[in-house]
mmCIF file of C-alpha atoms in Angstrom:
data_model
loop_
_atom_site.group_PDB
_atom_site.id
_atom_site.type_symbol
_atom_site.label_atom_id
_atom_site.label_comp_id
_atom_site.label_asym_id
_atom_site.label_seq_id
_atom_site.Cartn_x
_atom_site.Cartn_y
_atom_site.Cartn_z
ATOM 1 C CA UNK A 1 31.090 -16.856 -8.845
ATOM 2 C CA UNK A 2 30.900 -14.147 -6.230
ATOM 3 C CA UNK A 3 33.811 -13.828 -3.765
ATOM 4 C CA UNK A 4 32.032 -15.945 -0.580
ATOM 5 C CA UNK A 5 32.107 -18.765 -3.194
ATOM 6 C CA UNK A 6 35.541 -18.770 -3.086
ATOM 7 C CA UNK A 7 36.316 -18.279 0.095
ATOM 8 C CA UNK A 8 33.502 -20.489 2.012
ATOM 9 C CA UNK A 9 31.610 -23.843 1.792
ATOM 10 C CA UNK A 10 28.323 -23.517 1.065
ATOM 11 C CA UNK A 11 27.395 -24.420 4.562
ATOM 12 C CA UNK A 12 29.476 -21.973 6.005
ATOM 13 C CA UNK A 13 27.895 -19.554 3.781
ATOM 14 C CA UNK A 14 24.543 -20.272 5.110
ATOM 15 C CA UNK A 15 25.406 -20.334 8.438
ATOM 16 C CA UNK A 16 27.028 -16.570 8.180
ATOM 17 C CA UNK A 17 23.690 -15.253 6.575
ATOM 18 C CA UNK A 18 22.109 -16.742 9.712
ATOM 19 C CA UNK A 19 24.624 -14.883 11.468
ATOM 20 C CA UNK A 20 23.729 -11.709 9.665
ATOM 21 C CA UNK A 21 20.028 -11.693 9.307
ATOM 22 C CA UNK A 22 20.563 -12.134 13.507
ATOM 23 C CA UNK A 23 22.674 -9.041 13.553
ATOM 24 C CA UNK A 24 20.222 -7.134 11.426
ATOM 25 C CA UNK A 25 17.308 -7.713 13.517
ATOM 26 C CA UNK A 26 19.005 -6.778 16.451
ATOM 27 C CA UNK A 27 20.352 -3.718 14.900
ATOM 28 C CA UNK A 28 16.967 -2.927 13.902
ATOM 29 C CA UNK A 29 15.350 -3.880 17.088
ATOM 30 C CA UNK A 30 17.430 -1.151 19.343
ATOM 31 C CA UNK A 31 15.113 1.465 20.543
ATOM 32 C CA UNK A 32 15.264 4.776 19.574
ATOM 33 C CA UNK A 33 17.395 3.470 16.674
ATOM 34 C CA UNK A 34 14.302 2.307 15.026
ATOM 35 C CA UNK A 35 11.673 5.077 16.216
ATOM 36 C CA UNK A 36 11.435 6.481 12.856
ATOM 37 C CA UNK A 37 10.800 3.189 11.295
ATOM 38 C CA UNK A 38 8.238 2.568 13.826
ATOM 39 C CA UNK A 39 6.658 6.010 13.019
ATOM 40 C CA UNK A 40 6.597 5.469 9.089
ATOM 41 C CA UNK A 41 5.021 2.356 9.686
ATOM 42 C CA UNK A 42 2.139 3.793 11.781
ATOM 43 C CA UNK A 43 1.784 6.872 9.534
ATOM 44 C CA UNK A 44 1.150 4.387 6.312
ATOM 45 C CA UNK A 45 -1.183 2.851 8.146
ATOM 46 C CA UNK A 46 0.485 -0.814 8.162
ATOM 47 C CA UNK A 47 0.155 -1.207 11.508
ATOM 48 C CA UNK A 48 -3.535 -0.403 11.748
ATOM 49 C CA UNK A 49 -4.472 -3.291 9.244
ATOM 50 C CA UNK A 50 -1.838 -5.805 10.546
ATOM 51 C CA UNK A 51 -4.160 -5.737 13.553
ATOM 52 C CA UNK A 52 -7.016 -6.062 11.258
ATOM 53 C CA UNK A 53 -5.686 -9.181 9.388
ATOM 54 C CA UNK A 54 -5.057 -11.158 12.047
ATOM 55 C CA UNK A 55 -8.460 -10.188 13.550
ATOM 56 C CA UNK A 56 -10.341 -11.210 9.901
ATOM 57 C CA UNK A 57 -7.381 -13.089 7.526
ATOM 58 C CA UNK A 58 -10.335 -14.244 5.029
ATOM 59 C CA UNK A 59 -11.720 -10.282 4.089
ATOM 60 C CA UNK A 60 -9.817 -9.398 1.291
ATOM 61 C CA UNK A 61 -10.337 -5.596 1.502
ATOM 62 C CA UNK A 62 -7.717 -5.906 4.601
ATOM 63 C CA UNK A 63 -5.139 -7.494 2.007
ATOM 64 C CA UNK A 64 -6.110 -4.556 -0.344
ATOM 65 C CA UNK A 65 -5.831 -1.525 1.959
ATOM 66 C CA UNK A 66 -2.253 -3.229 3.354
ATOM 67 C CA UNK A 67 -1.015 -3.468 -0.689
ATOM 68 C CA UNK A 68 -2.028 0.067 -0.579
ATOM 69 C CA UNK A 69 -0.447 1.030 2.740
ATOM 70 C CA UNK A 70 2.646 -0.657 2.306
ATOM 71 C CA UNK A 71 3.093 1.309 -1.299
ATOM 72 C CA UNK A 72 2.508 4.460 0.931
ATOM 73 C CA UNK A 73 4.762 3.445 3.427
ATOM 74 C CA UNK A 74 7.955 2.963 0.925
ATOM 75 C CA UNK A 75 6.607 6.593 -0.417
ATOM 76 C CA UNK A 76 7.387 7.986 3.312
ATOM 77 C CA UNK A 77 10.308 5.811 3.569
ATOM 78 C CA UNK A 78 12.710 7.410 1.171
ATOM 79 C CA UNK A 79 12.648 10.269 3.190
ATOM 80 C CA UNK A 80 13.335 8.444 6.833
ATOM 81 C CA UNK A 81 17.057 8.347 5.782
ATOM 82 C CA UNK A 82 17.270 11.716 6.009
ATOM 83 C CA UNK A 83 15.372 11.923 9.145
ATOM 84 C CA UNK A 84 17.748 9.176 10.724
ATOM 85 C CA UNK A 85 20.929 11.515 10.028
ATOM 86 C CA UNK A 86 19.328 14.941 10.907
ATOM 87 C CA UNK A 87 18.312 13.151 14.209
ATOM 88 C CA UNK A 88 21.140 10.820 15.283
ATOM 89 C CA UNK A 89 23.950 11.108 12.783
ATOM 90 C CA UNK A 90 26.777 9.016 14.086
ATOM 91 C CA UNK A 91 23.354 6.284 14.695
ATOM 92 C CA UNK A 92 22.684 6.592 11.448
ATOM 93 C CA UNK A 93 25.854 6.364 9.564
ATOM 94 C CA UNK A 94 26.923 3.474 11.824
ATOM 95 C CA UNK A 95 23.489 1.307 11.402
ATOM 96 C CA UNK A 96 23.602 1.713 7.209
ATOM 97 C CA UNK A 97 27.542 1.070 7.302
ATOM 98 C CA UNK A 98 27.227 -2.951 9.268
ATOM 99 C CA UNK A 99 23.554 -3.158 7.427
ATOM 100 C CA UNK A 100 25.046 -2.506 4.022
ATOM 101 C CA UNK A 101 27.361 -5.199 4.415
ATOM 102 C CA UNK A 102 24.991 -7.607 6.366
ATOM 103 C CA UNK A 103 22.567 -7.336 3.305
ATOM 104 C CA UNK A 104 25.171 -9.052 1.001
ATOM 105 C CA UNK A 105 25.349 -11.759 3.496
ATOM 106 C CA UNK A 106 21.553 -12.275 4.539
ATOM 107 C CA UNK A 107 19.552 -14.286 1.503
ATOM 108 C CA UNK A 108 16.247 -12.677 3.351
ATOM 109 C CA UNK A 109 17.097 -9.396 2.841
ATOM 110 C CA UNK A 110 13.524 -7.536 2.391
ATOM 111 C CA UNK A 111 11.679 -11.021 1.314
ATOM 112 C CA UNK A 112 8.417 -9.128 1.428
ATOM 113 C CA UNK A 113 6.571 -9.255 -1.423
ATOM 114 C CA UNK A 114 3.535 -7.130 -1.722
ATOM 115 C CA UNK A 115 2.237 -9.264 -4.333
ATOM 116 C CA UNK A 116 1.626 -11.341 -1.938
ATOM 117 C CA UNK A 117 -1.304 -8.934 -0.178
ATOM 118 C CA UNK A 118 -2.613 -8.669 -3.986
ATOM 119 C CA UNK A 119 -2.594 -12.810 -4.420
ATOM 120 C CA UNK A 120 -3.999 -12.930 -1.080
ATOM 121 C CA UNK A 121 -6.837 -10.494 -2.628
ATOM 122 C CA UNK A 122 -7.608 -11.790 -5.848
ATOM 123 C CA UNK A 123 -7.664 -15.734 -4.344
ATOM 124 C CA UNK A 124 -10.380 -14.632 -2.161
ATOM 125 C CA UNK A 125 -12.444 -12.450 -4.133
ATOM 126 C CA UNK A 126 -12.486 -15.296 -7.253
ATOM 127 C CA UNK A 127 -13.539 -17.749 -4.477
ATOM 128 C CA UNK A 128 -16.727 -15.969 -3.262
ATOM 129 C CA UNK A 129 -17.636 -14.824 -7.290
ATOM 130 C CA UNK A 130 -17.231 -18.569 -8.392
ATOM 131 C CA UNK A 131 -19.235 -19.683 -5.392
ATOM 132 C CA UNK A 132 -22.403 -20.353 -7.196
ATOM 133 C CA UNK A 133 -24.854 -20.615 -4.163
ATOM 134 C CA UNK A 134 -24.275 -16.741 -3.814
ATOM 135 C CA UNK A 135 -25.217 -13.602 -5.901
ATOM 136 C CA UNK A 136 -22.682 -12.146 -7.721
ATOM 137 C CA UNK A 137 -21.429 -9.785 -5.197
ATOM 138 C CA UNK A 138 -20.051 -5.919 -6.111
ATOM 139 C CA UNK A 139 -18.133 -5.372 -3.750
ATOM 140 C CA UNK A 140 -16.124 -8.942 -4.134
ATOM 141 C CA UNK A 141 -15.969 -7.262 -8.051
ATOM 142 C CA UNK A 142 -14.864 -3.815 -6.907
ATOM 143 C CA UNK A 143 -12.147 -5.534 -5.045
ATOM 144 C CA UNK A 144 -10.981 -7.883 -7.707
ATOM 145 C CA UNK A 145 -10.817 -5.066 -10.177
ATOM 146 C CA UNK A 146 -8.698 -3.010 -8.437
ATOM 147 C CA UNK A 147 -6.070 -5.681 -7.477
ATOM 148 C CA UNK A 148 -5.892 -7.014 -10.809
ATOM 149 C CA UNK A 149 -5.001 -3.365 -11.877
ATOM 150 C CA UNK A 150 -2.468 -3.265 -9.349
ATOM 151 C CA UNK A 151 -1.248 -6.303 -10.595
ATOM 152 C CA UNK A 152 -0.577 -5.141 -13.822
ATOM 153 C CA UNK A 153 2.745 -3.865 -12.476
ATOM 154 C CA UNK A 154 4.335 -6.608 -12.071
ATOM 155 C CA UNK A 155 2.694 -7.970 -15.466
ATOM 156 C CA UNK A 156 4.559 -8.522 -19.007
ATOM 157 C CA UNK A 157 3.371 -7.779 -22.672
ATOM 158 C CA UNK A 158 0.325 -9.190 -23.600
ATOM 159 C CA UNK A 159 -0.718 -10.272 -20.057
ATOM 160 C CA UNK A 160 -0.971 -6.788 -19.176
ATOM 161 C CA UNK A 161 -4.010 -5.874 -22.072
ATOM 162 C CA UNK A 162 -5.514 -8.893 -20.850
ATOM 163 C CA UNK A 163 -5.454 -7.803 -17.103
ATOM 164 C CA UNK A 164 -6.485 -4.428 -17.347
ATOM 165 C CA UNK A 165 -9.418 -5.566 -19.744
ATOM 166 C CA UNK A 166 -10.656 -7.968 -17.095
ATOM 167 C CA UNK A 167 -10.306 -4.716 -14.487
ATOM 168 C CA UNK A 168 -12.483 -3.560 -16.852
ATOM 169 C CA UNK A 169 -15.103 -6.392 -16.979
ATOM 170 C CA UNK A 170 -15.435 -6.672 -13.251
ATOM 171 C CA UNK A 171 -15.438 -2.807 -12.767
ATOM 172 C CA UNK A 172 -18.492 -2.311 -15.248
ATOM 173 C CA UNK A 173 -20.571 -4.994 -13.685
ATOM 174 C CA UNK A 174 -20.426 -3.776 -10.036
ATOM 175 C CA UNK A 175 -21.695 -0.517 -11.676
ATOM 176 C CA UNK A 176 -24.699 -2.308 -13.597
ATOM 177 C CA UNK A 177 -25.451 -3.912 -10.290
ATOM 178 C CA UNK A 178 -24.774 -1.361 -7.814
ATOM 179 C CA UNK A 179 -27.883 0.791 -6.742
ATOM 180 C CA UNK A 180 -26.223 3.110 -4.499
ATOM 181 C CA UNK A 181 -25.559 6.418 -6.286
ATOM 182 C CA UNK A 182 -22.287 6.973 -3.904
ATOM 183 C CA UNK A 183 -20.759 3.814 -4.583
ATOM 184 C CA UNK A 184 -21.505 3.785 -8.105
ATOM 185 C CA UNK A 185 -19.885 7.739 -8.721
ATOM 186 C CA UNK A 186 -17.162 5.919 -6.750
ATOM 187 C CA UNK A 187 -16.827 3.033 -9.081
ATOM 188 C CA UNK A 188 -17.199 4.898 -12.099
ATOM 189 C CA UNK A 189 -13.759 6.949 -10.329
ATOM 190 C CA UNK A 190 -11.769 3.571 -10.674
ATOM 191 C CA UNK A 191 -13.365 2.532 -13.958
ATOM 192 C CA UNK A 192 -11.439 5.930 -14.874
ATOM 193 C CA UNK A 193 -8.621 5.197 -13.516
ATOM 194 C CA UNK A 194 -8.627 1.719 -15.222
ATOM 195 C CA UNK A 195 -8.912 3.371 -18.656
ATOM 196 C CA UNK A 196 -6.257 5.726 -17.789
ATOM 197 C CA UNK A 197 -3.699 2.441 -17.571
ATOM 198 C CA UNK A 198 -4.897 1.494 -21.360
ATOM 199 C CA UNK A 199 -4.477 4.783 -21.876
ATOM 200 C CA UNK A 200 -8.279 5.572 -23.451
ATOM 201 C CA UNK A 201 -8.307 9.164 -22.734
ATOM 202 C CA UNK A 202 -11.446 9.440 -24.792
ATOM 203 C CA UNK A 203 -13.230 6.634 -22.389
ATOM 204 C CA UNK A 204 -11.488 8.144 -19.533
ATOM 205 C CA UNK A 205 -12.319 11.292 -19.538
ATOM 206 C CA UNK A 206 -16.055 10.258 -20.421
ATOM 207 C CA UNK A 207 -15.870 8.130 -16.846
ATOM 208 C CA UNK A 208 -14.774 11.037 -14.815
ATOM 209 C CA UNK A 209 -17.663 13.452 -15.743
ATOM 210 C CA UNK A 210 -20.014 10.731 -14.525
ATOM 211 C CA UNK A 211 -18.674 10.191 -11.494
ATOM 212 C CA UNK A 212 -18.741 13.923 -11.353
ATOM 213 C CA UNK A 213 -22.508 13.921 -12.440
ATOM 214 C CA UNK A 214 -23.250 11.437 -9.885
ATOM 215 C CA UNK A 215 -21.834 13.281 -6.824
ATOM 216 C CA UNK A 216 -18.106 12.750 -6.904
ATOM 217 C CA UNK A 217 -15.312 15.168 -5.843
ATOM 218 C CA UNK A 218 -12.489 13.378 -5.989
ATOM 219 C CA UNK A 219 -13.669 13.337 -9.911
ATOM 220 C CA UNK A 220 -14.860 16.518 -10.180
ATOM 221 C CA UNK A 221 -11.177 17.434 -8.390
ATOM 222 C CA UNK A 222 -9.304 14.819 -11.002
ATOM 223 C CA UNK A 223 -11.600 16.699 -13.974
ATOM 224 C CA UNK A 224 -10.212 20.539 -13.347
ATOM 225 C CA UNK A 225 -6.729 19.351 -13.035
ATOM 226 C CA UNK A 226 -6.772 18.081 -16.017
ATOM 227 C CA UNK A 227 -8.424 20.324 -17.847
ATOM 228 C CA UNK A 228 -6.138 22.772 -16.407
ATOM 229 C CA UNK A 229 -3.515 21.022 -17.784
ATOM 230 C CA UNK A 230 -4.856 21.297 -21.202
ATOM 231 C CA UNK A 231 -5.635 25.058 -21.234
ATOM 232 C CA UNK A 232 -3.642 27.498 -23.075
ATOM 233 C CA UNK A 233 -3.717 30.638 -20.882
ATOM 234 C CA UNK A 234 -4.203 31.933 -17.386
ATOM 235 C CA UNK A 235 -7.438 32.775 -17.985
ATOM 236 C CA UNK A 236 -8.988 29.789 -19.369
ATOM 237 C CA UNK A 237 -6.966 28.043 -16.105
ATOM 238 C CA UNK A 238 -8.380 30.166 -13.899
ATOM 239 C CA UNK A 239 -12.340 29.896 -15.241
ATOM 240 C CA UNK A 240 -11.905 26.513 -14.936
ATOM 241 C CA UNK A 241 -10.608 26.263 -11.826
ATOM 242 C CA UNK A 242 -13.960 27.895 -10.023
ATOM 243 C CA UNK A 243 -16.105 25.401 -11.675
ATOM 244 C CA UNK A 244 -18.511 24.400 -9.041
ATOM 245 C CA UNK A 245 -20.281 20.951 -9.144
ATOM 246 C CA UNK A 246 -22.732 19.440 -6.385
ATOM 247 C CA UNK A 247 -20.010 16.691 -5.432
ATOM 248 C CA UNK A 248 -21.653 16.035 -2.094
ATOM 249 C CA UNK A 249 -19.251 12.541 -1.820
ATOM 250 C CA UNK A 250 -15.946 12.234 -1.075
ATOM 251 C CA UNK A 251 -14.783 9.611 0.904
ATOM 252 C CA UNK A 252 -13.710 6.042 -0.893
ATOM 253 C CA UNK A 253 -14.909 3.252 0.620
ATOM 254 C CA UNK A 254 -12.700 0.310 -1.462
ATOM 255 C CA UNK A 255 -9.256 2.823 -1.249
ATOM 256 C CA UNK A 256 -7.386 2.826 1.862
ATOM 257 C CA UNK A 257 -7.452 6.602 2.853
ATOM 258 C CA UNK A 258 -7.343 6.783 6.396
ATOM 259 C CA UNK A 259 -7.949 10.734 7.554
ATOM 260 C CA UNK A 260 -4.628 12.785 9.069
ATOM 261 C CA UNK A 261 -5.472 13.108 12.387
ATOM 262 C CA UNK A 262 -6.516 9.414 12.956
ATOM 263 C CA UNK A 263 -2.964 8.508 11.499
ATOM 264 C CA UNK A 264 -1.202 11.137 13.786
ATOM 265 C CA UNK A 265 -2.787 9.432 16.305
ATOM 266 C CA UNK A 266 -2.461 5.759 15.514
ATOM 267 C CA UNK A 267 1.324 6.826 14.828
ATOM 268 C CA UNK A 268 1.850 7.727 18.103
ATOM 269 C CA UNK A 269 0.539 4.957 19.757
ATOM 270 C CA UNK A 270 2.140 2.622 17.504
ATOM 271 C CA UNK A 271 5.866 3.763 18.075
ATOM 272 C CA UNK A 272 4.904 3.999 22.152
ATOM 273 C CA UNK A 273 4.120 0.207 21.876
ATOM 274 C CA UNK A 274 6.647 -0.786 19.561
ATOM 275 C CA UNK A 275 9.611 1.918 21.329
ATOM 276 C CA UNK A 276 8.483 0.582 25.064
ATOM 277 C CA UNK A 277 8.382 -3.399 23.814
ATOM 278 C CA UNK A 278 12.108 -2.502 22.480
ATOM 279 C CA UNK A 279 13.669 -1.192 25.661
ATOM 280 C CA UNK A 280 11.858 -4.284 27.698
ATOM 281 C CA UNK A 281 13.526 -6.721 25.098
ATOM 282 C CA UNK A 282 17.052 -4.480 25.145
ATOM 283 C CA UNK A 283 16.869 -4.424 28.912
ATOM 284 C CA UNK A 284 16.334 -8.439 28.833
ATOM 285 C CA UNK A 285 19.259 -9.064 26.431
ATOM 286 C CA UNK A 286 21.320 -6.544 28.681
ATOM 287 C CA UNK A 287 20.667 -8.759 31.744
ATOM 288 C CA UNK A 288 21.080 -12.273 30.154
ATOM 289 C CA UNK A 289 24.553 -10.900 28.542
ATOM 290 C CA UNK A 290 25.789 -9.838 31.973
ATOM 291 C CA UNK A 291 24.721 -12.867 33.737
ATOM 292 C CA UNK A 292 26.870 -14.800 31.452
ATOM 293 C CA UNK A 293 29.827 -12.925 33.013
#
């Protein structure tokens, strides 16, 4: 029994997380406050395919690319903290201080769940494969493959073989029916990376060279470093390292990679909107506060 148990009802208990999760938000809402928040999100690239969900809810590459955006968002995220206090110290120290005590009260405390995005995934991509009026469909397998993967993490014991070996599966025939030499270096890549997880080095490595064979930097790339890795001296490092391959693809088309200076930009536009819709909502609860007095 915790000490709110016995202290408060359980009603009044609920009520005072209502109470905090308000307090939160509007701690979190306060401009400037929450520019750096606002910046992270637009640098991960959530707030690009938020847009693009609501526009198209039923493509499951969206929920993909916002699994993988929202993973690279609480990446950058570790490191706002230290923004916050470099920036606005007393700001900082004053918002973690009421938060960190609102969290014990609030039962919604970061209810997120990105397994949600990868449910949302899978559910659609087993719906169009099992629809038997269409062709199987590669890019519905692609898709499926790599959130099952994905998946994996939040998998136990046996479960996990059995994911990954489905990965597998699905990965393998999108290659046997892909006939584009770019998308097929590309799935080879994942199949790769799949075999890393069940950790085949053997089959692994075996995928990476043809990807590499086919036209694929970011294997050819993957291939040195390892190899690298492996090498005993400086000079075997270094003879591997100016390999050259004819790796005239690079860009993935089923992993959410959007380039630097289209985040820069969609960062900045992102905390304008969000900063300016904060002060117009601060200025609003301003006014109806003083008109109360």
């Amino acid at each position: 029994m915790g000490f709110l148990d016995k202290i408060l009802s359980k009603a009044e208990q609920e009520k005072l997380s209502g109470i905090a999760r308000k307090a939160k938000q509007e701690i979190s809402s306060l401009p400037i406050i929450s520019a750096i928040g606002d910046a992270t999100q637009g640098m991960s690239g959530l707030s690009e395919i938020q847009q693009e969900i609501k526009k198209n809810p039923m493509e499951p590459l969206h929920w993909l690319a916002y699994y993988e955006a929202f993973k690279t968002y609480k990446r950058m995220s570790r490191g706002v903290d230290v923004g916050r206090a470099i920036i606005n110290p007393v700001g900082f120290v004053l918002v973690k201080g009421v938060a960190g005590g609102l969290n014990t009260l609030d039962k919604e405390y970061e209810a997120f769940d990105p397994r949600k995005c990868l449910g949302m995934a899978i559910s659609l991509t087993m719906k169009n494969l099992k629809n038997k009026a269409l062709p199987p469909n590669r890019r519905d397998l692609v898709i499926l493959a790599k959130a099952l993967t994905y998946s994996v993490a939040y998998a136990n014991g046996p479960q996990k073989d059995k994911m990954l070996q489905r990965a597998i599966l699905y990965i393998t025939r999108a290659i046997d029916l892909e006939t584009s030499k770019q998308k097929k270096a590309e799935f080879f890549f994942y199949l790769a990376e799949f075999y890393s997880q069940t950790e085949n080095e053997k089959m692994r490595m075996r995928a990476l060279n043809i990807s590499r064979k086919l036209g694929f930097e970011p294997a050819h790339e993957l291939l040195k470093e390892i190899l690298k890795k492996q090498a005993t001296d400086e000079a075997a490092k270094s003879k591997i390292e100016n390999v050259k391959s004819d790796t005239p693809y690079r860009i993935f088309e089923f992993t959410y990679q959007p380039k630097l200076e289209d985040r820069l930009e969609n960062t900045w536009e992102h905390v304008k909107t969000q900063q300016q819709q904060k002060f117009s909502d601060t200025g609003k609860r301003i006014s109806d506060f003083m008109k109360k007095w």
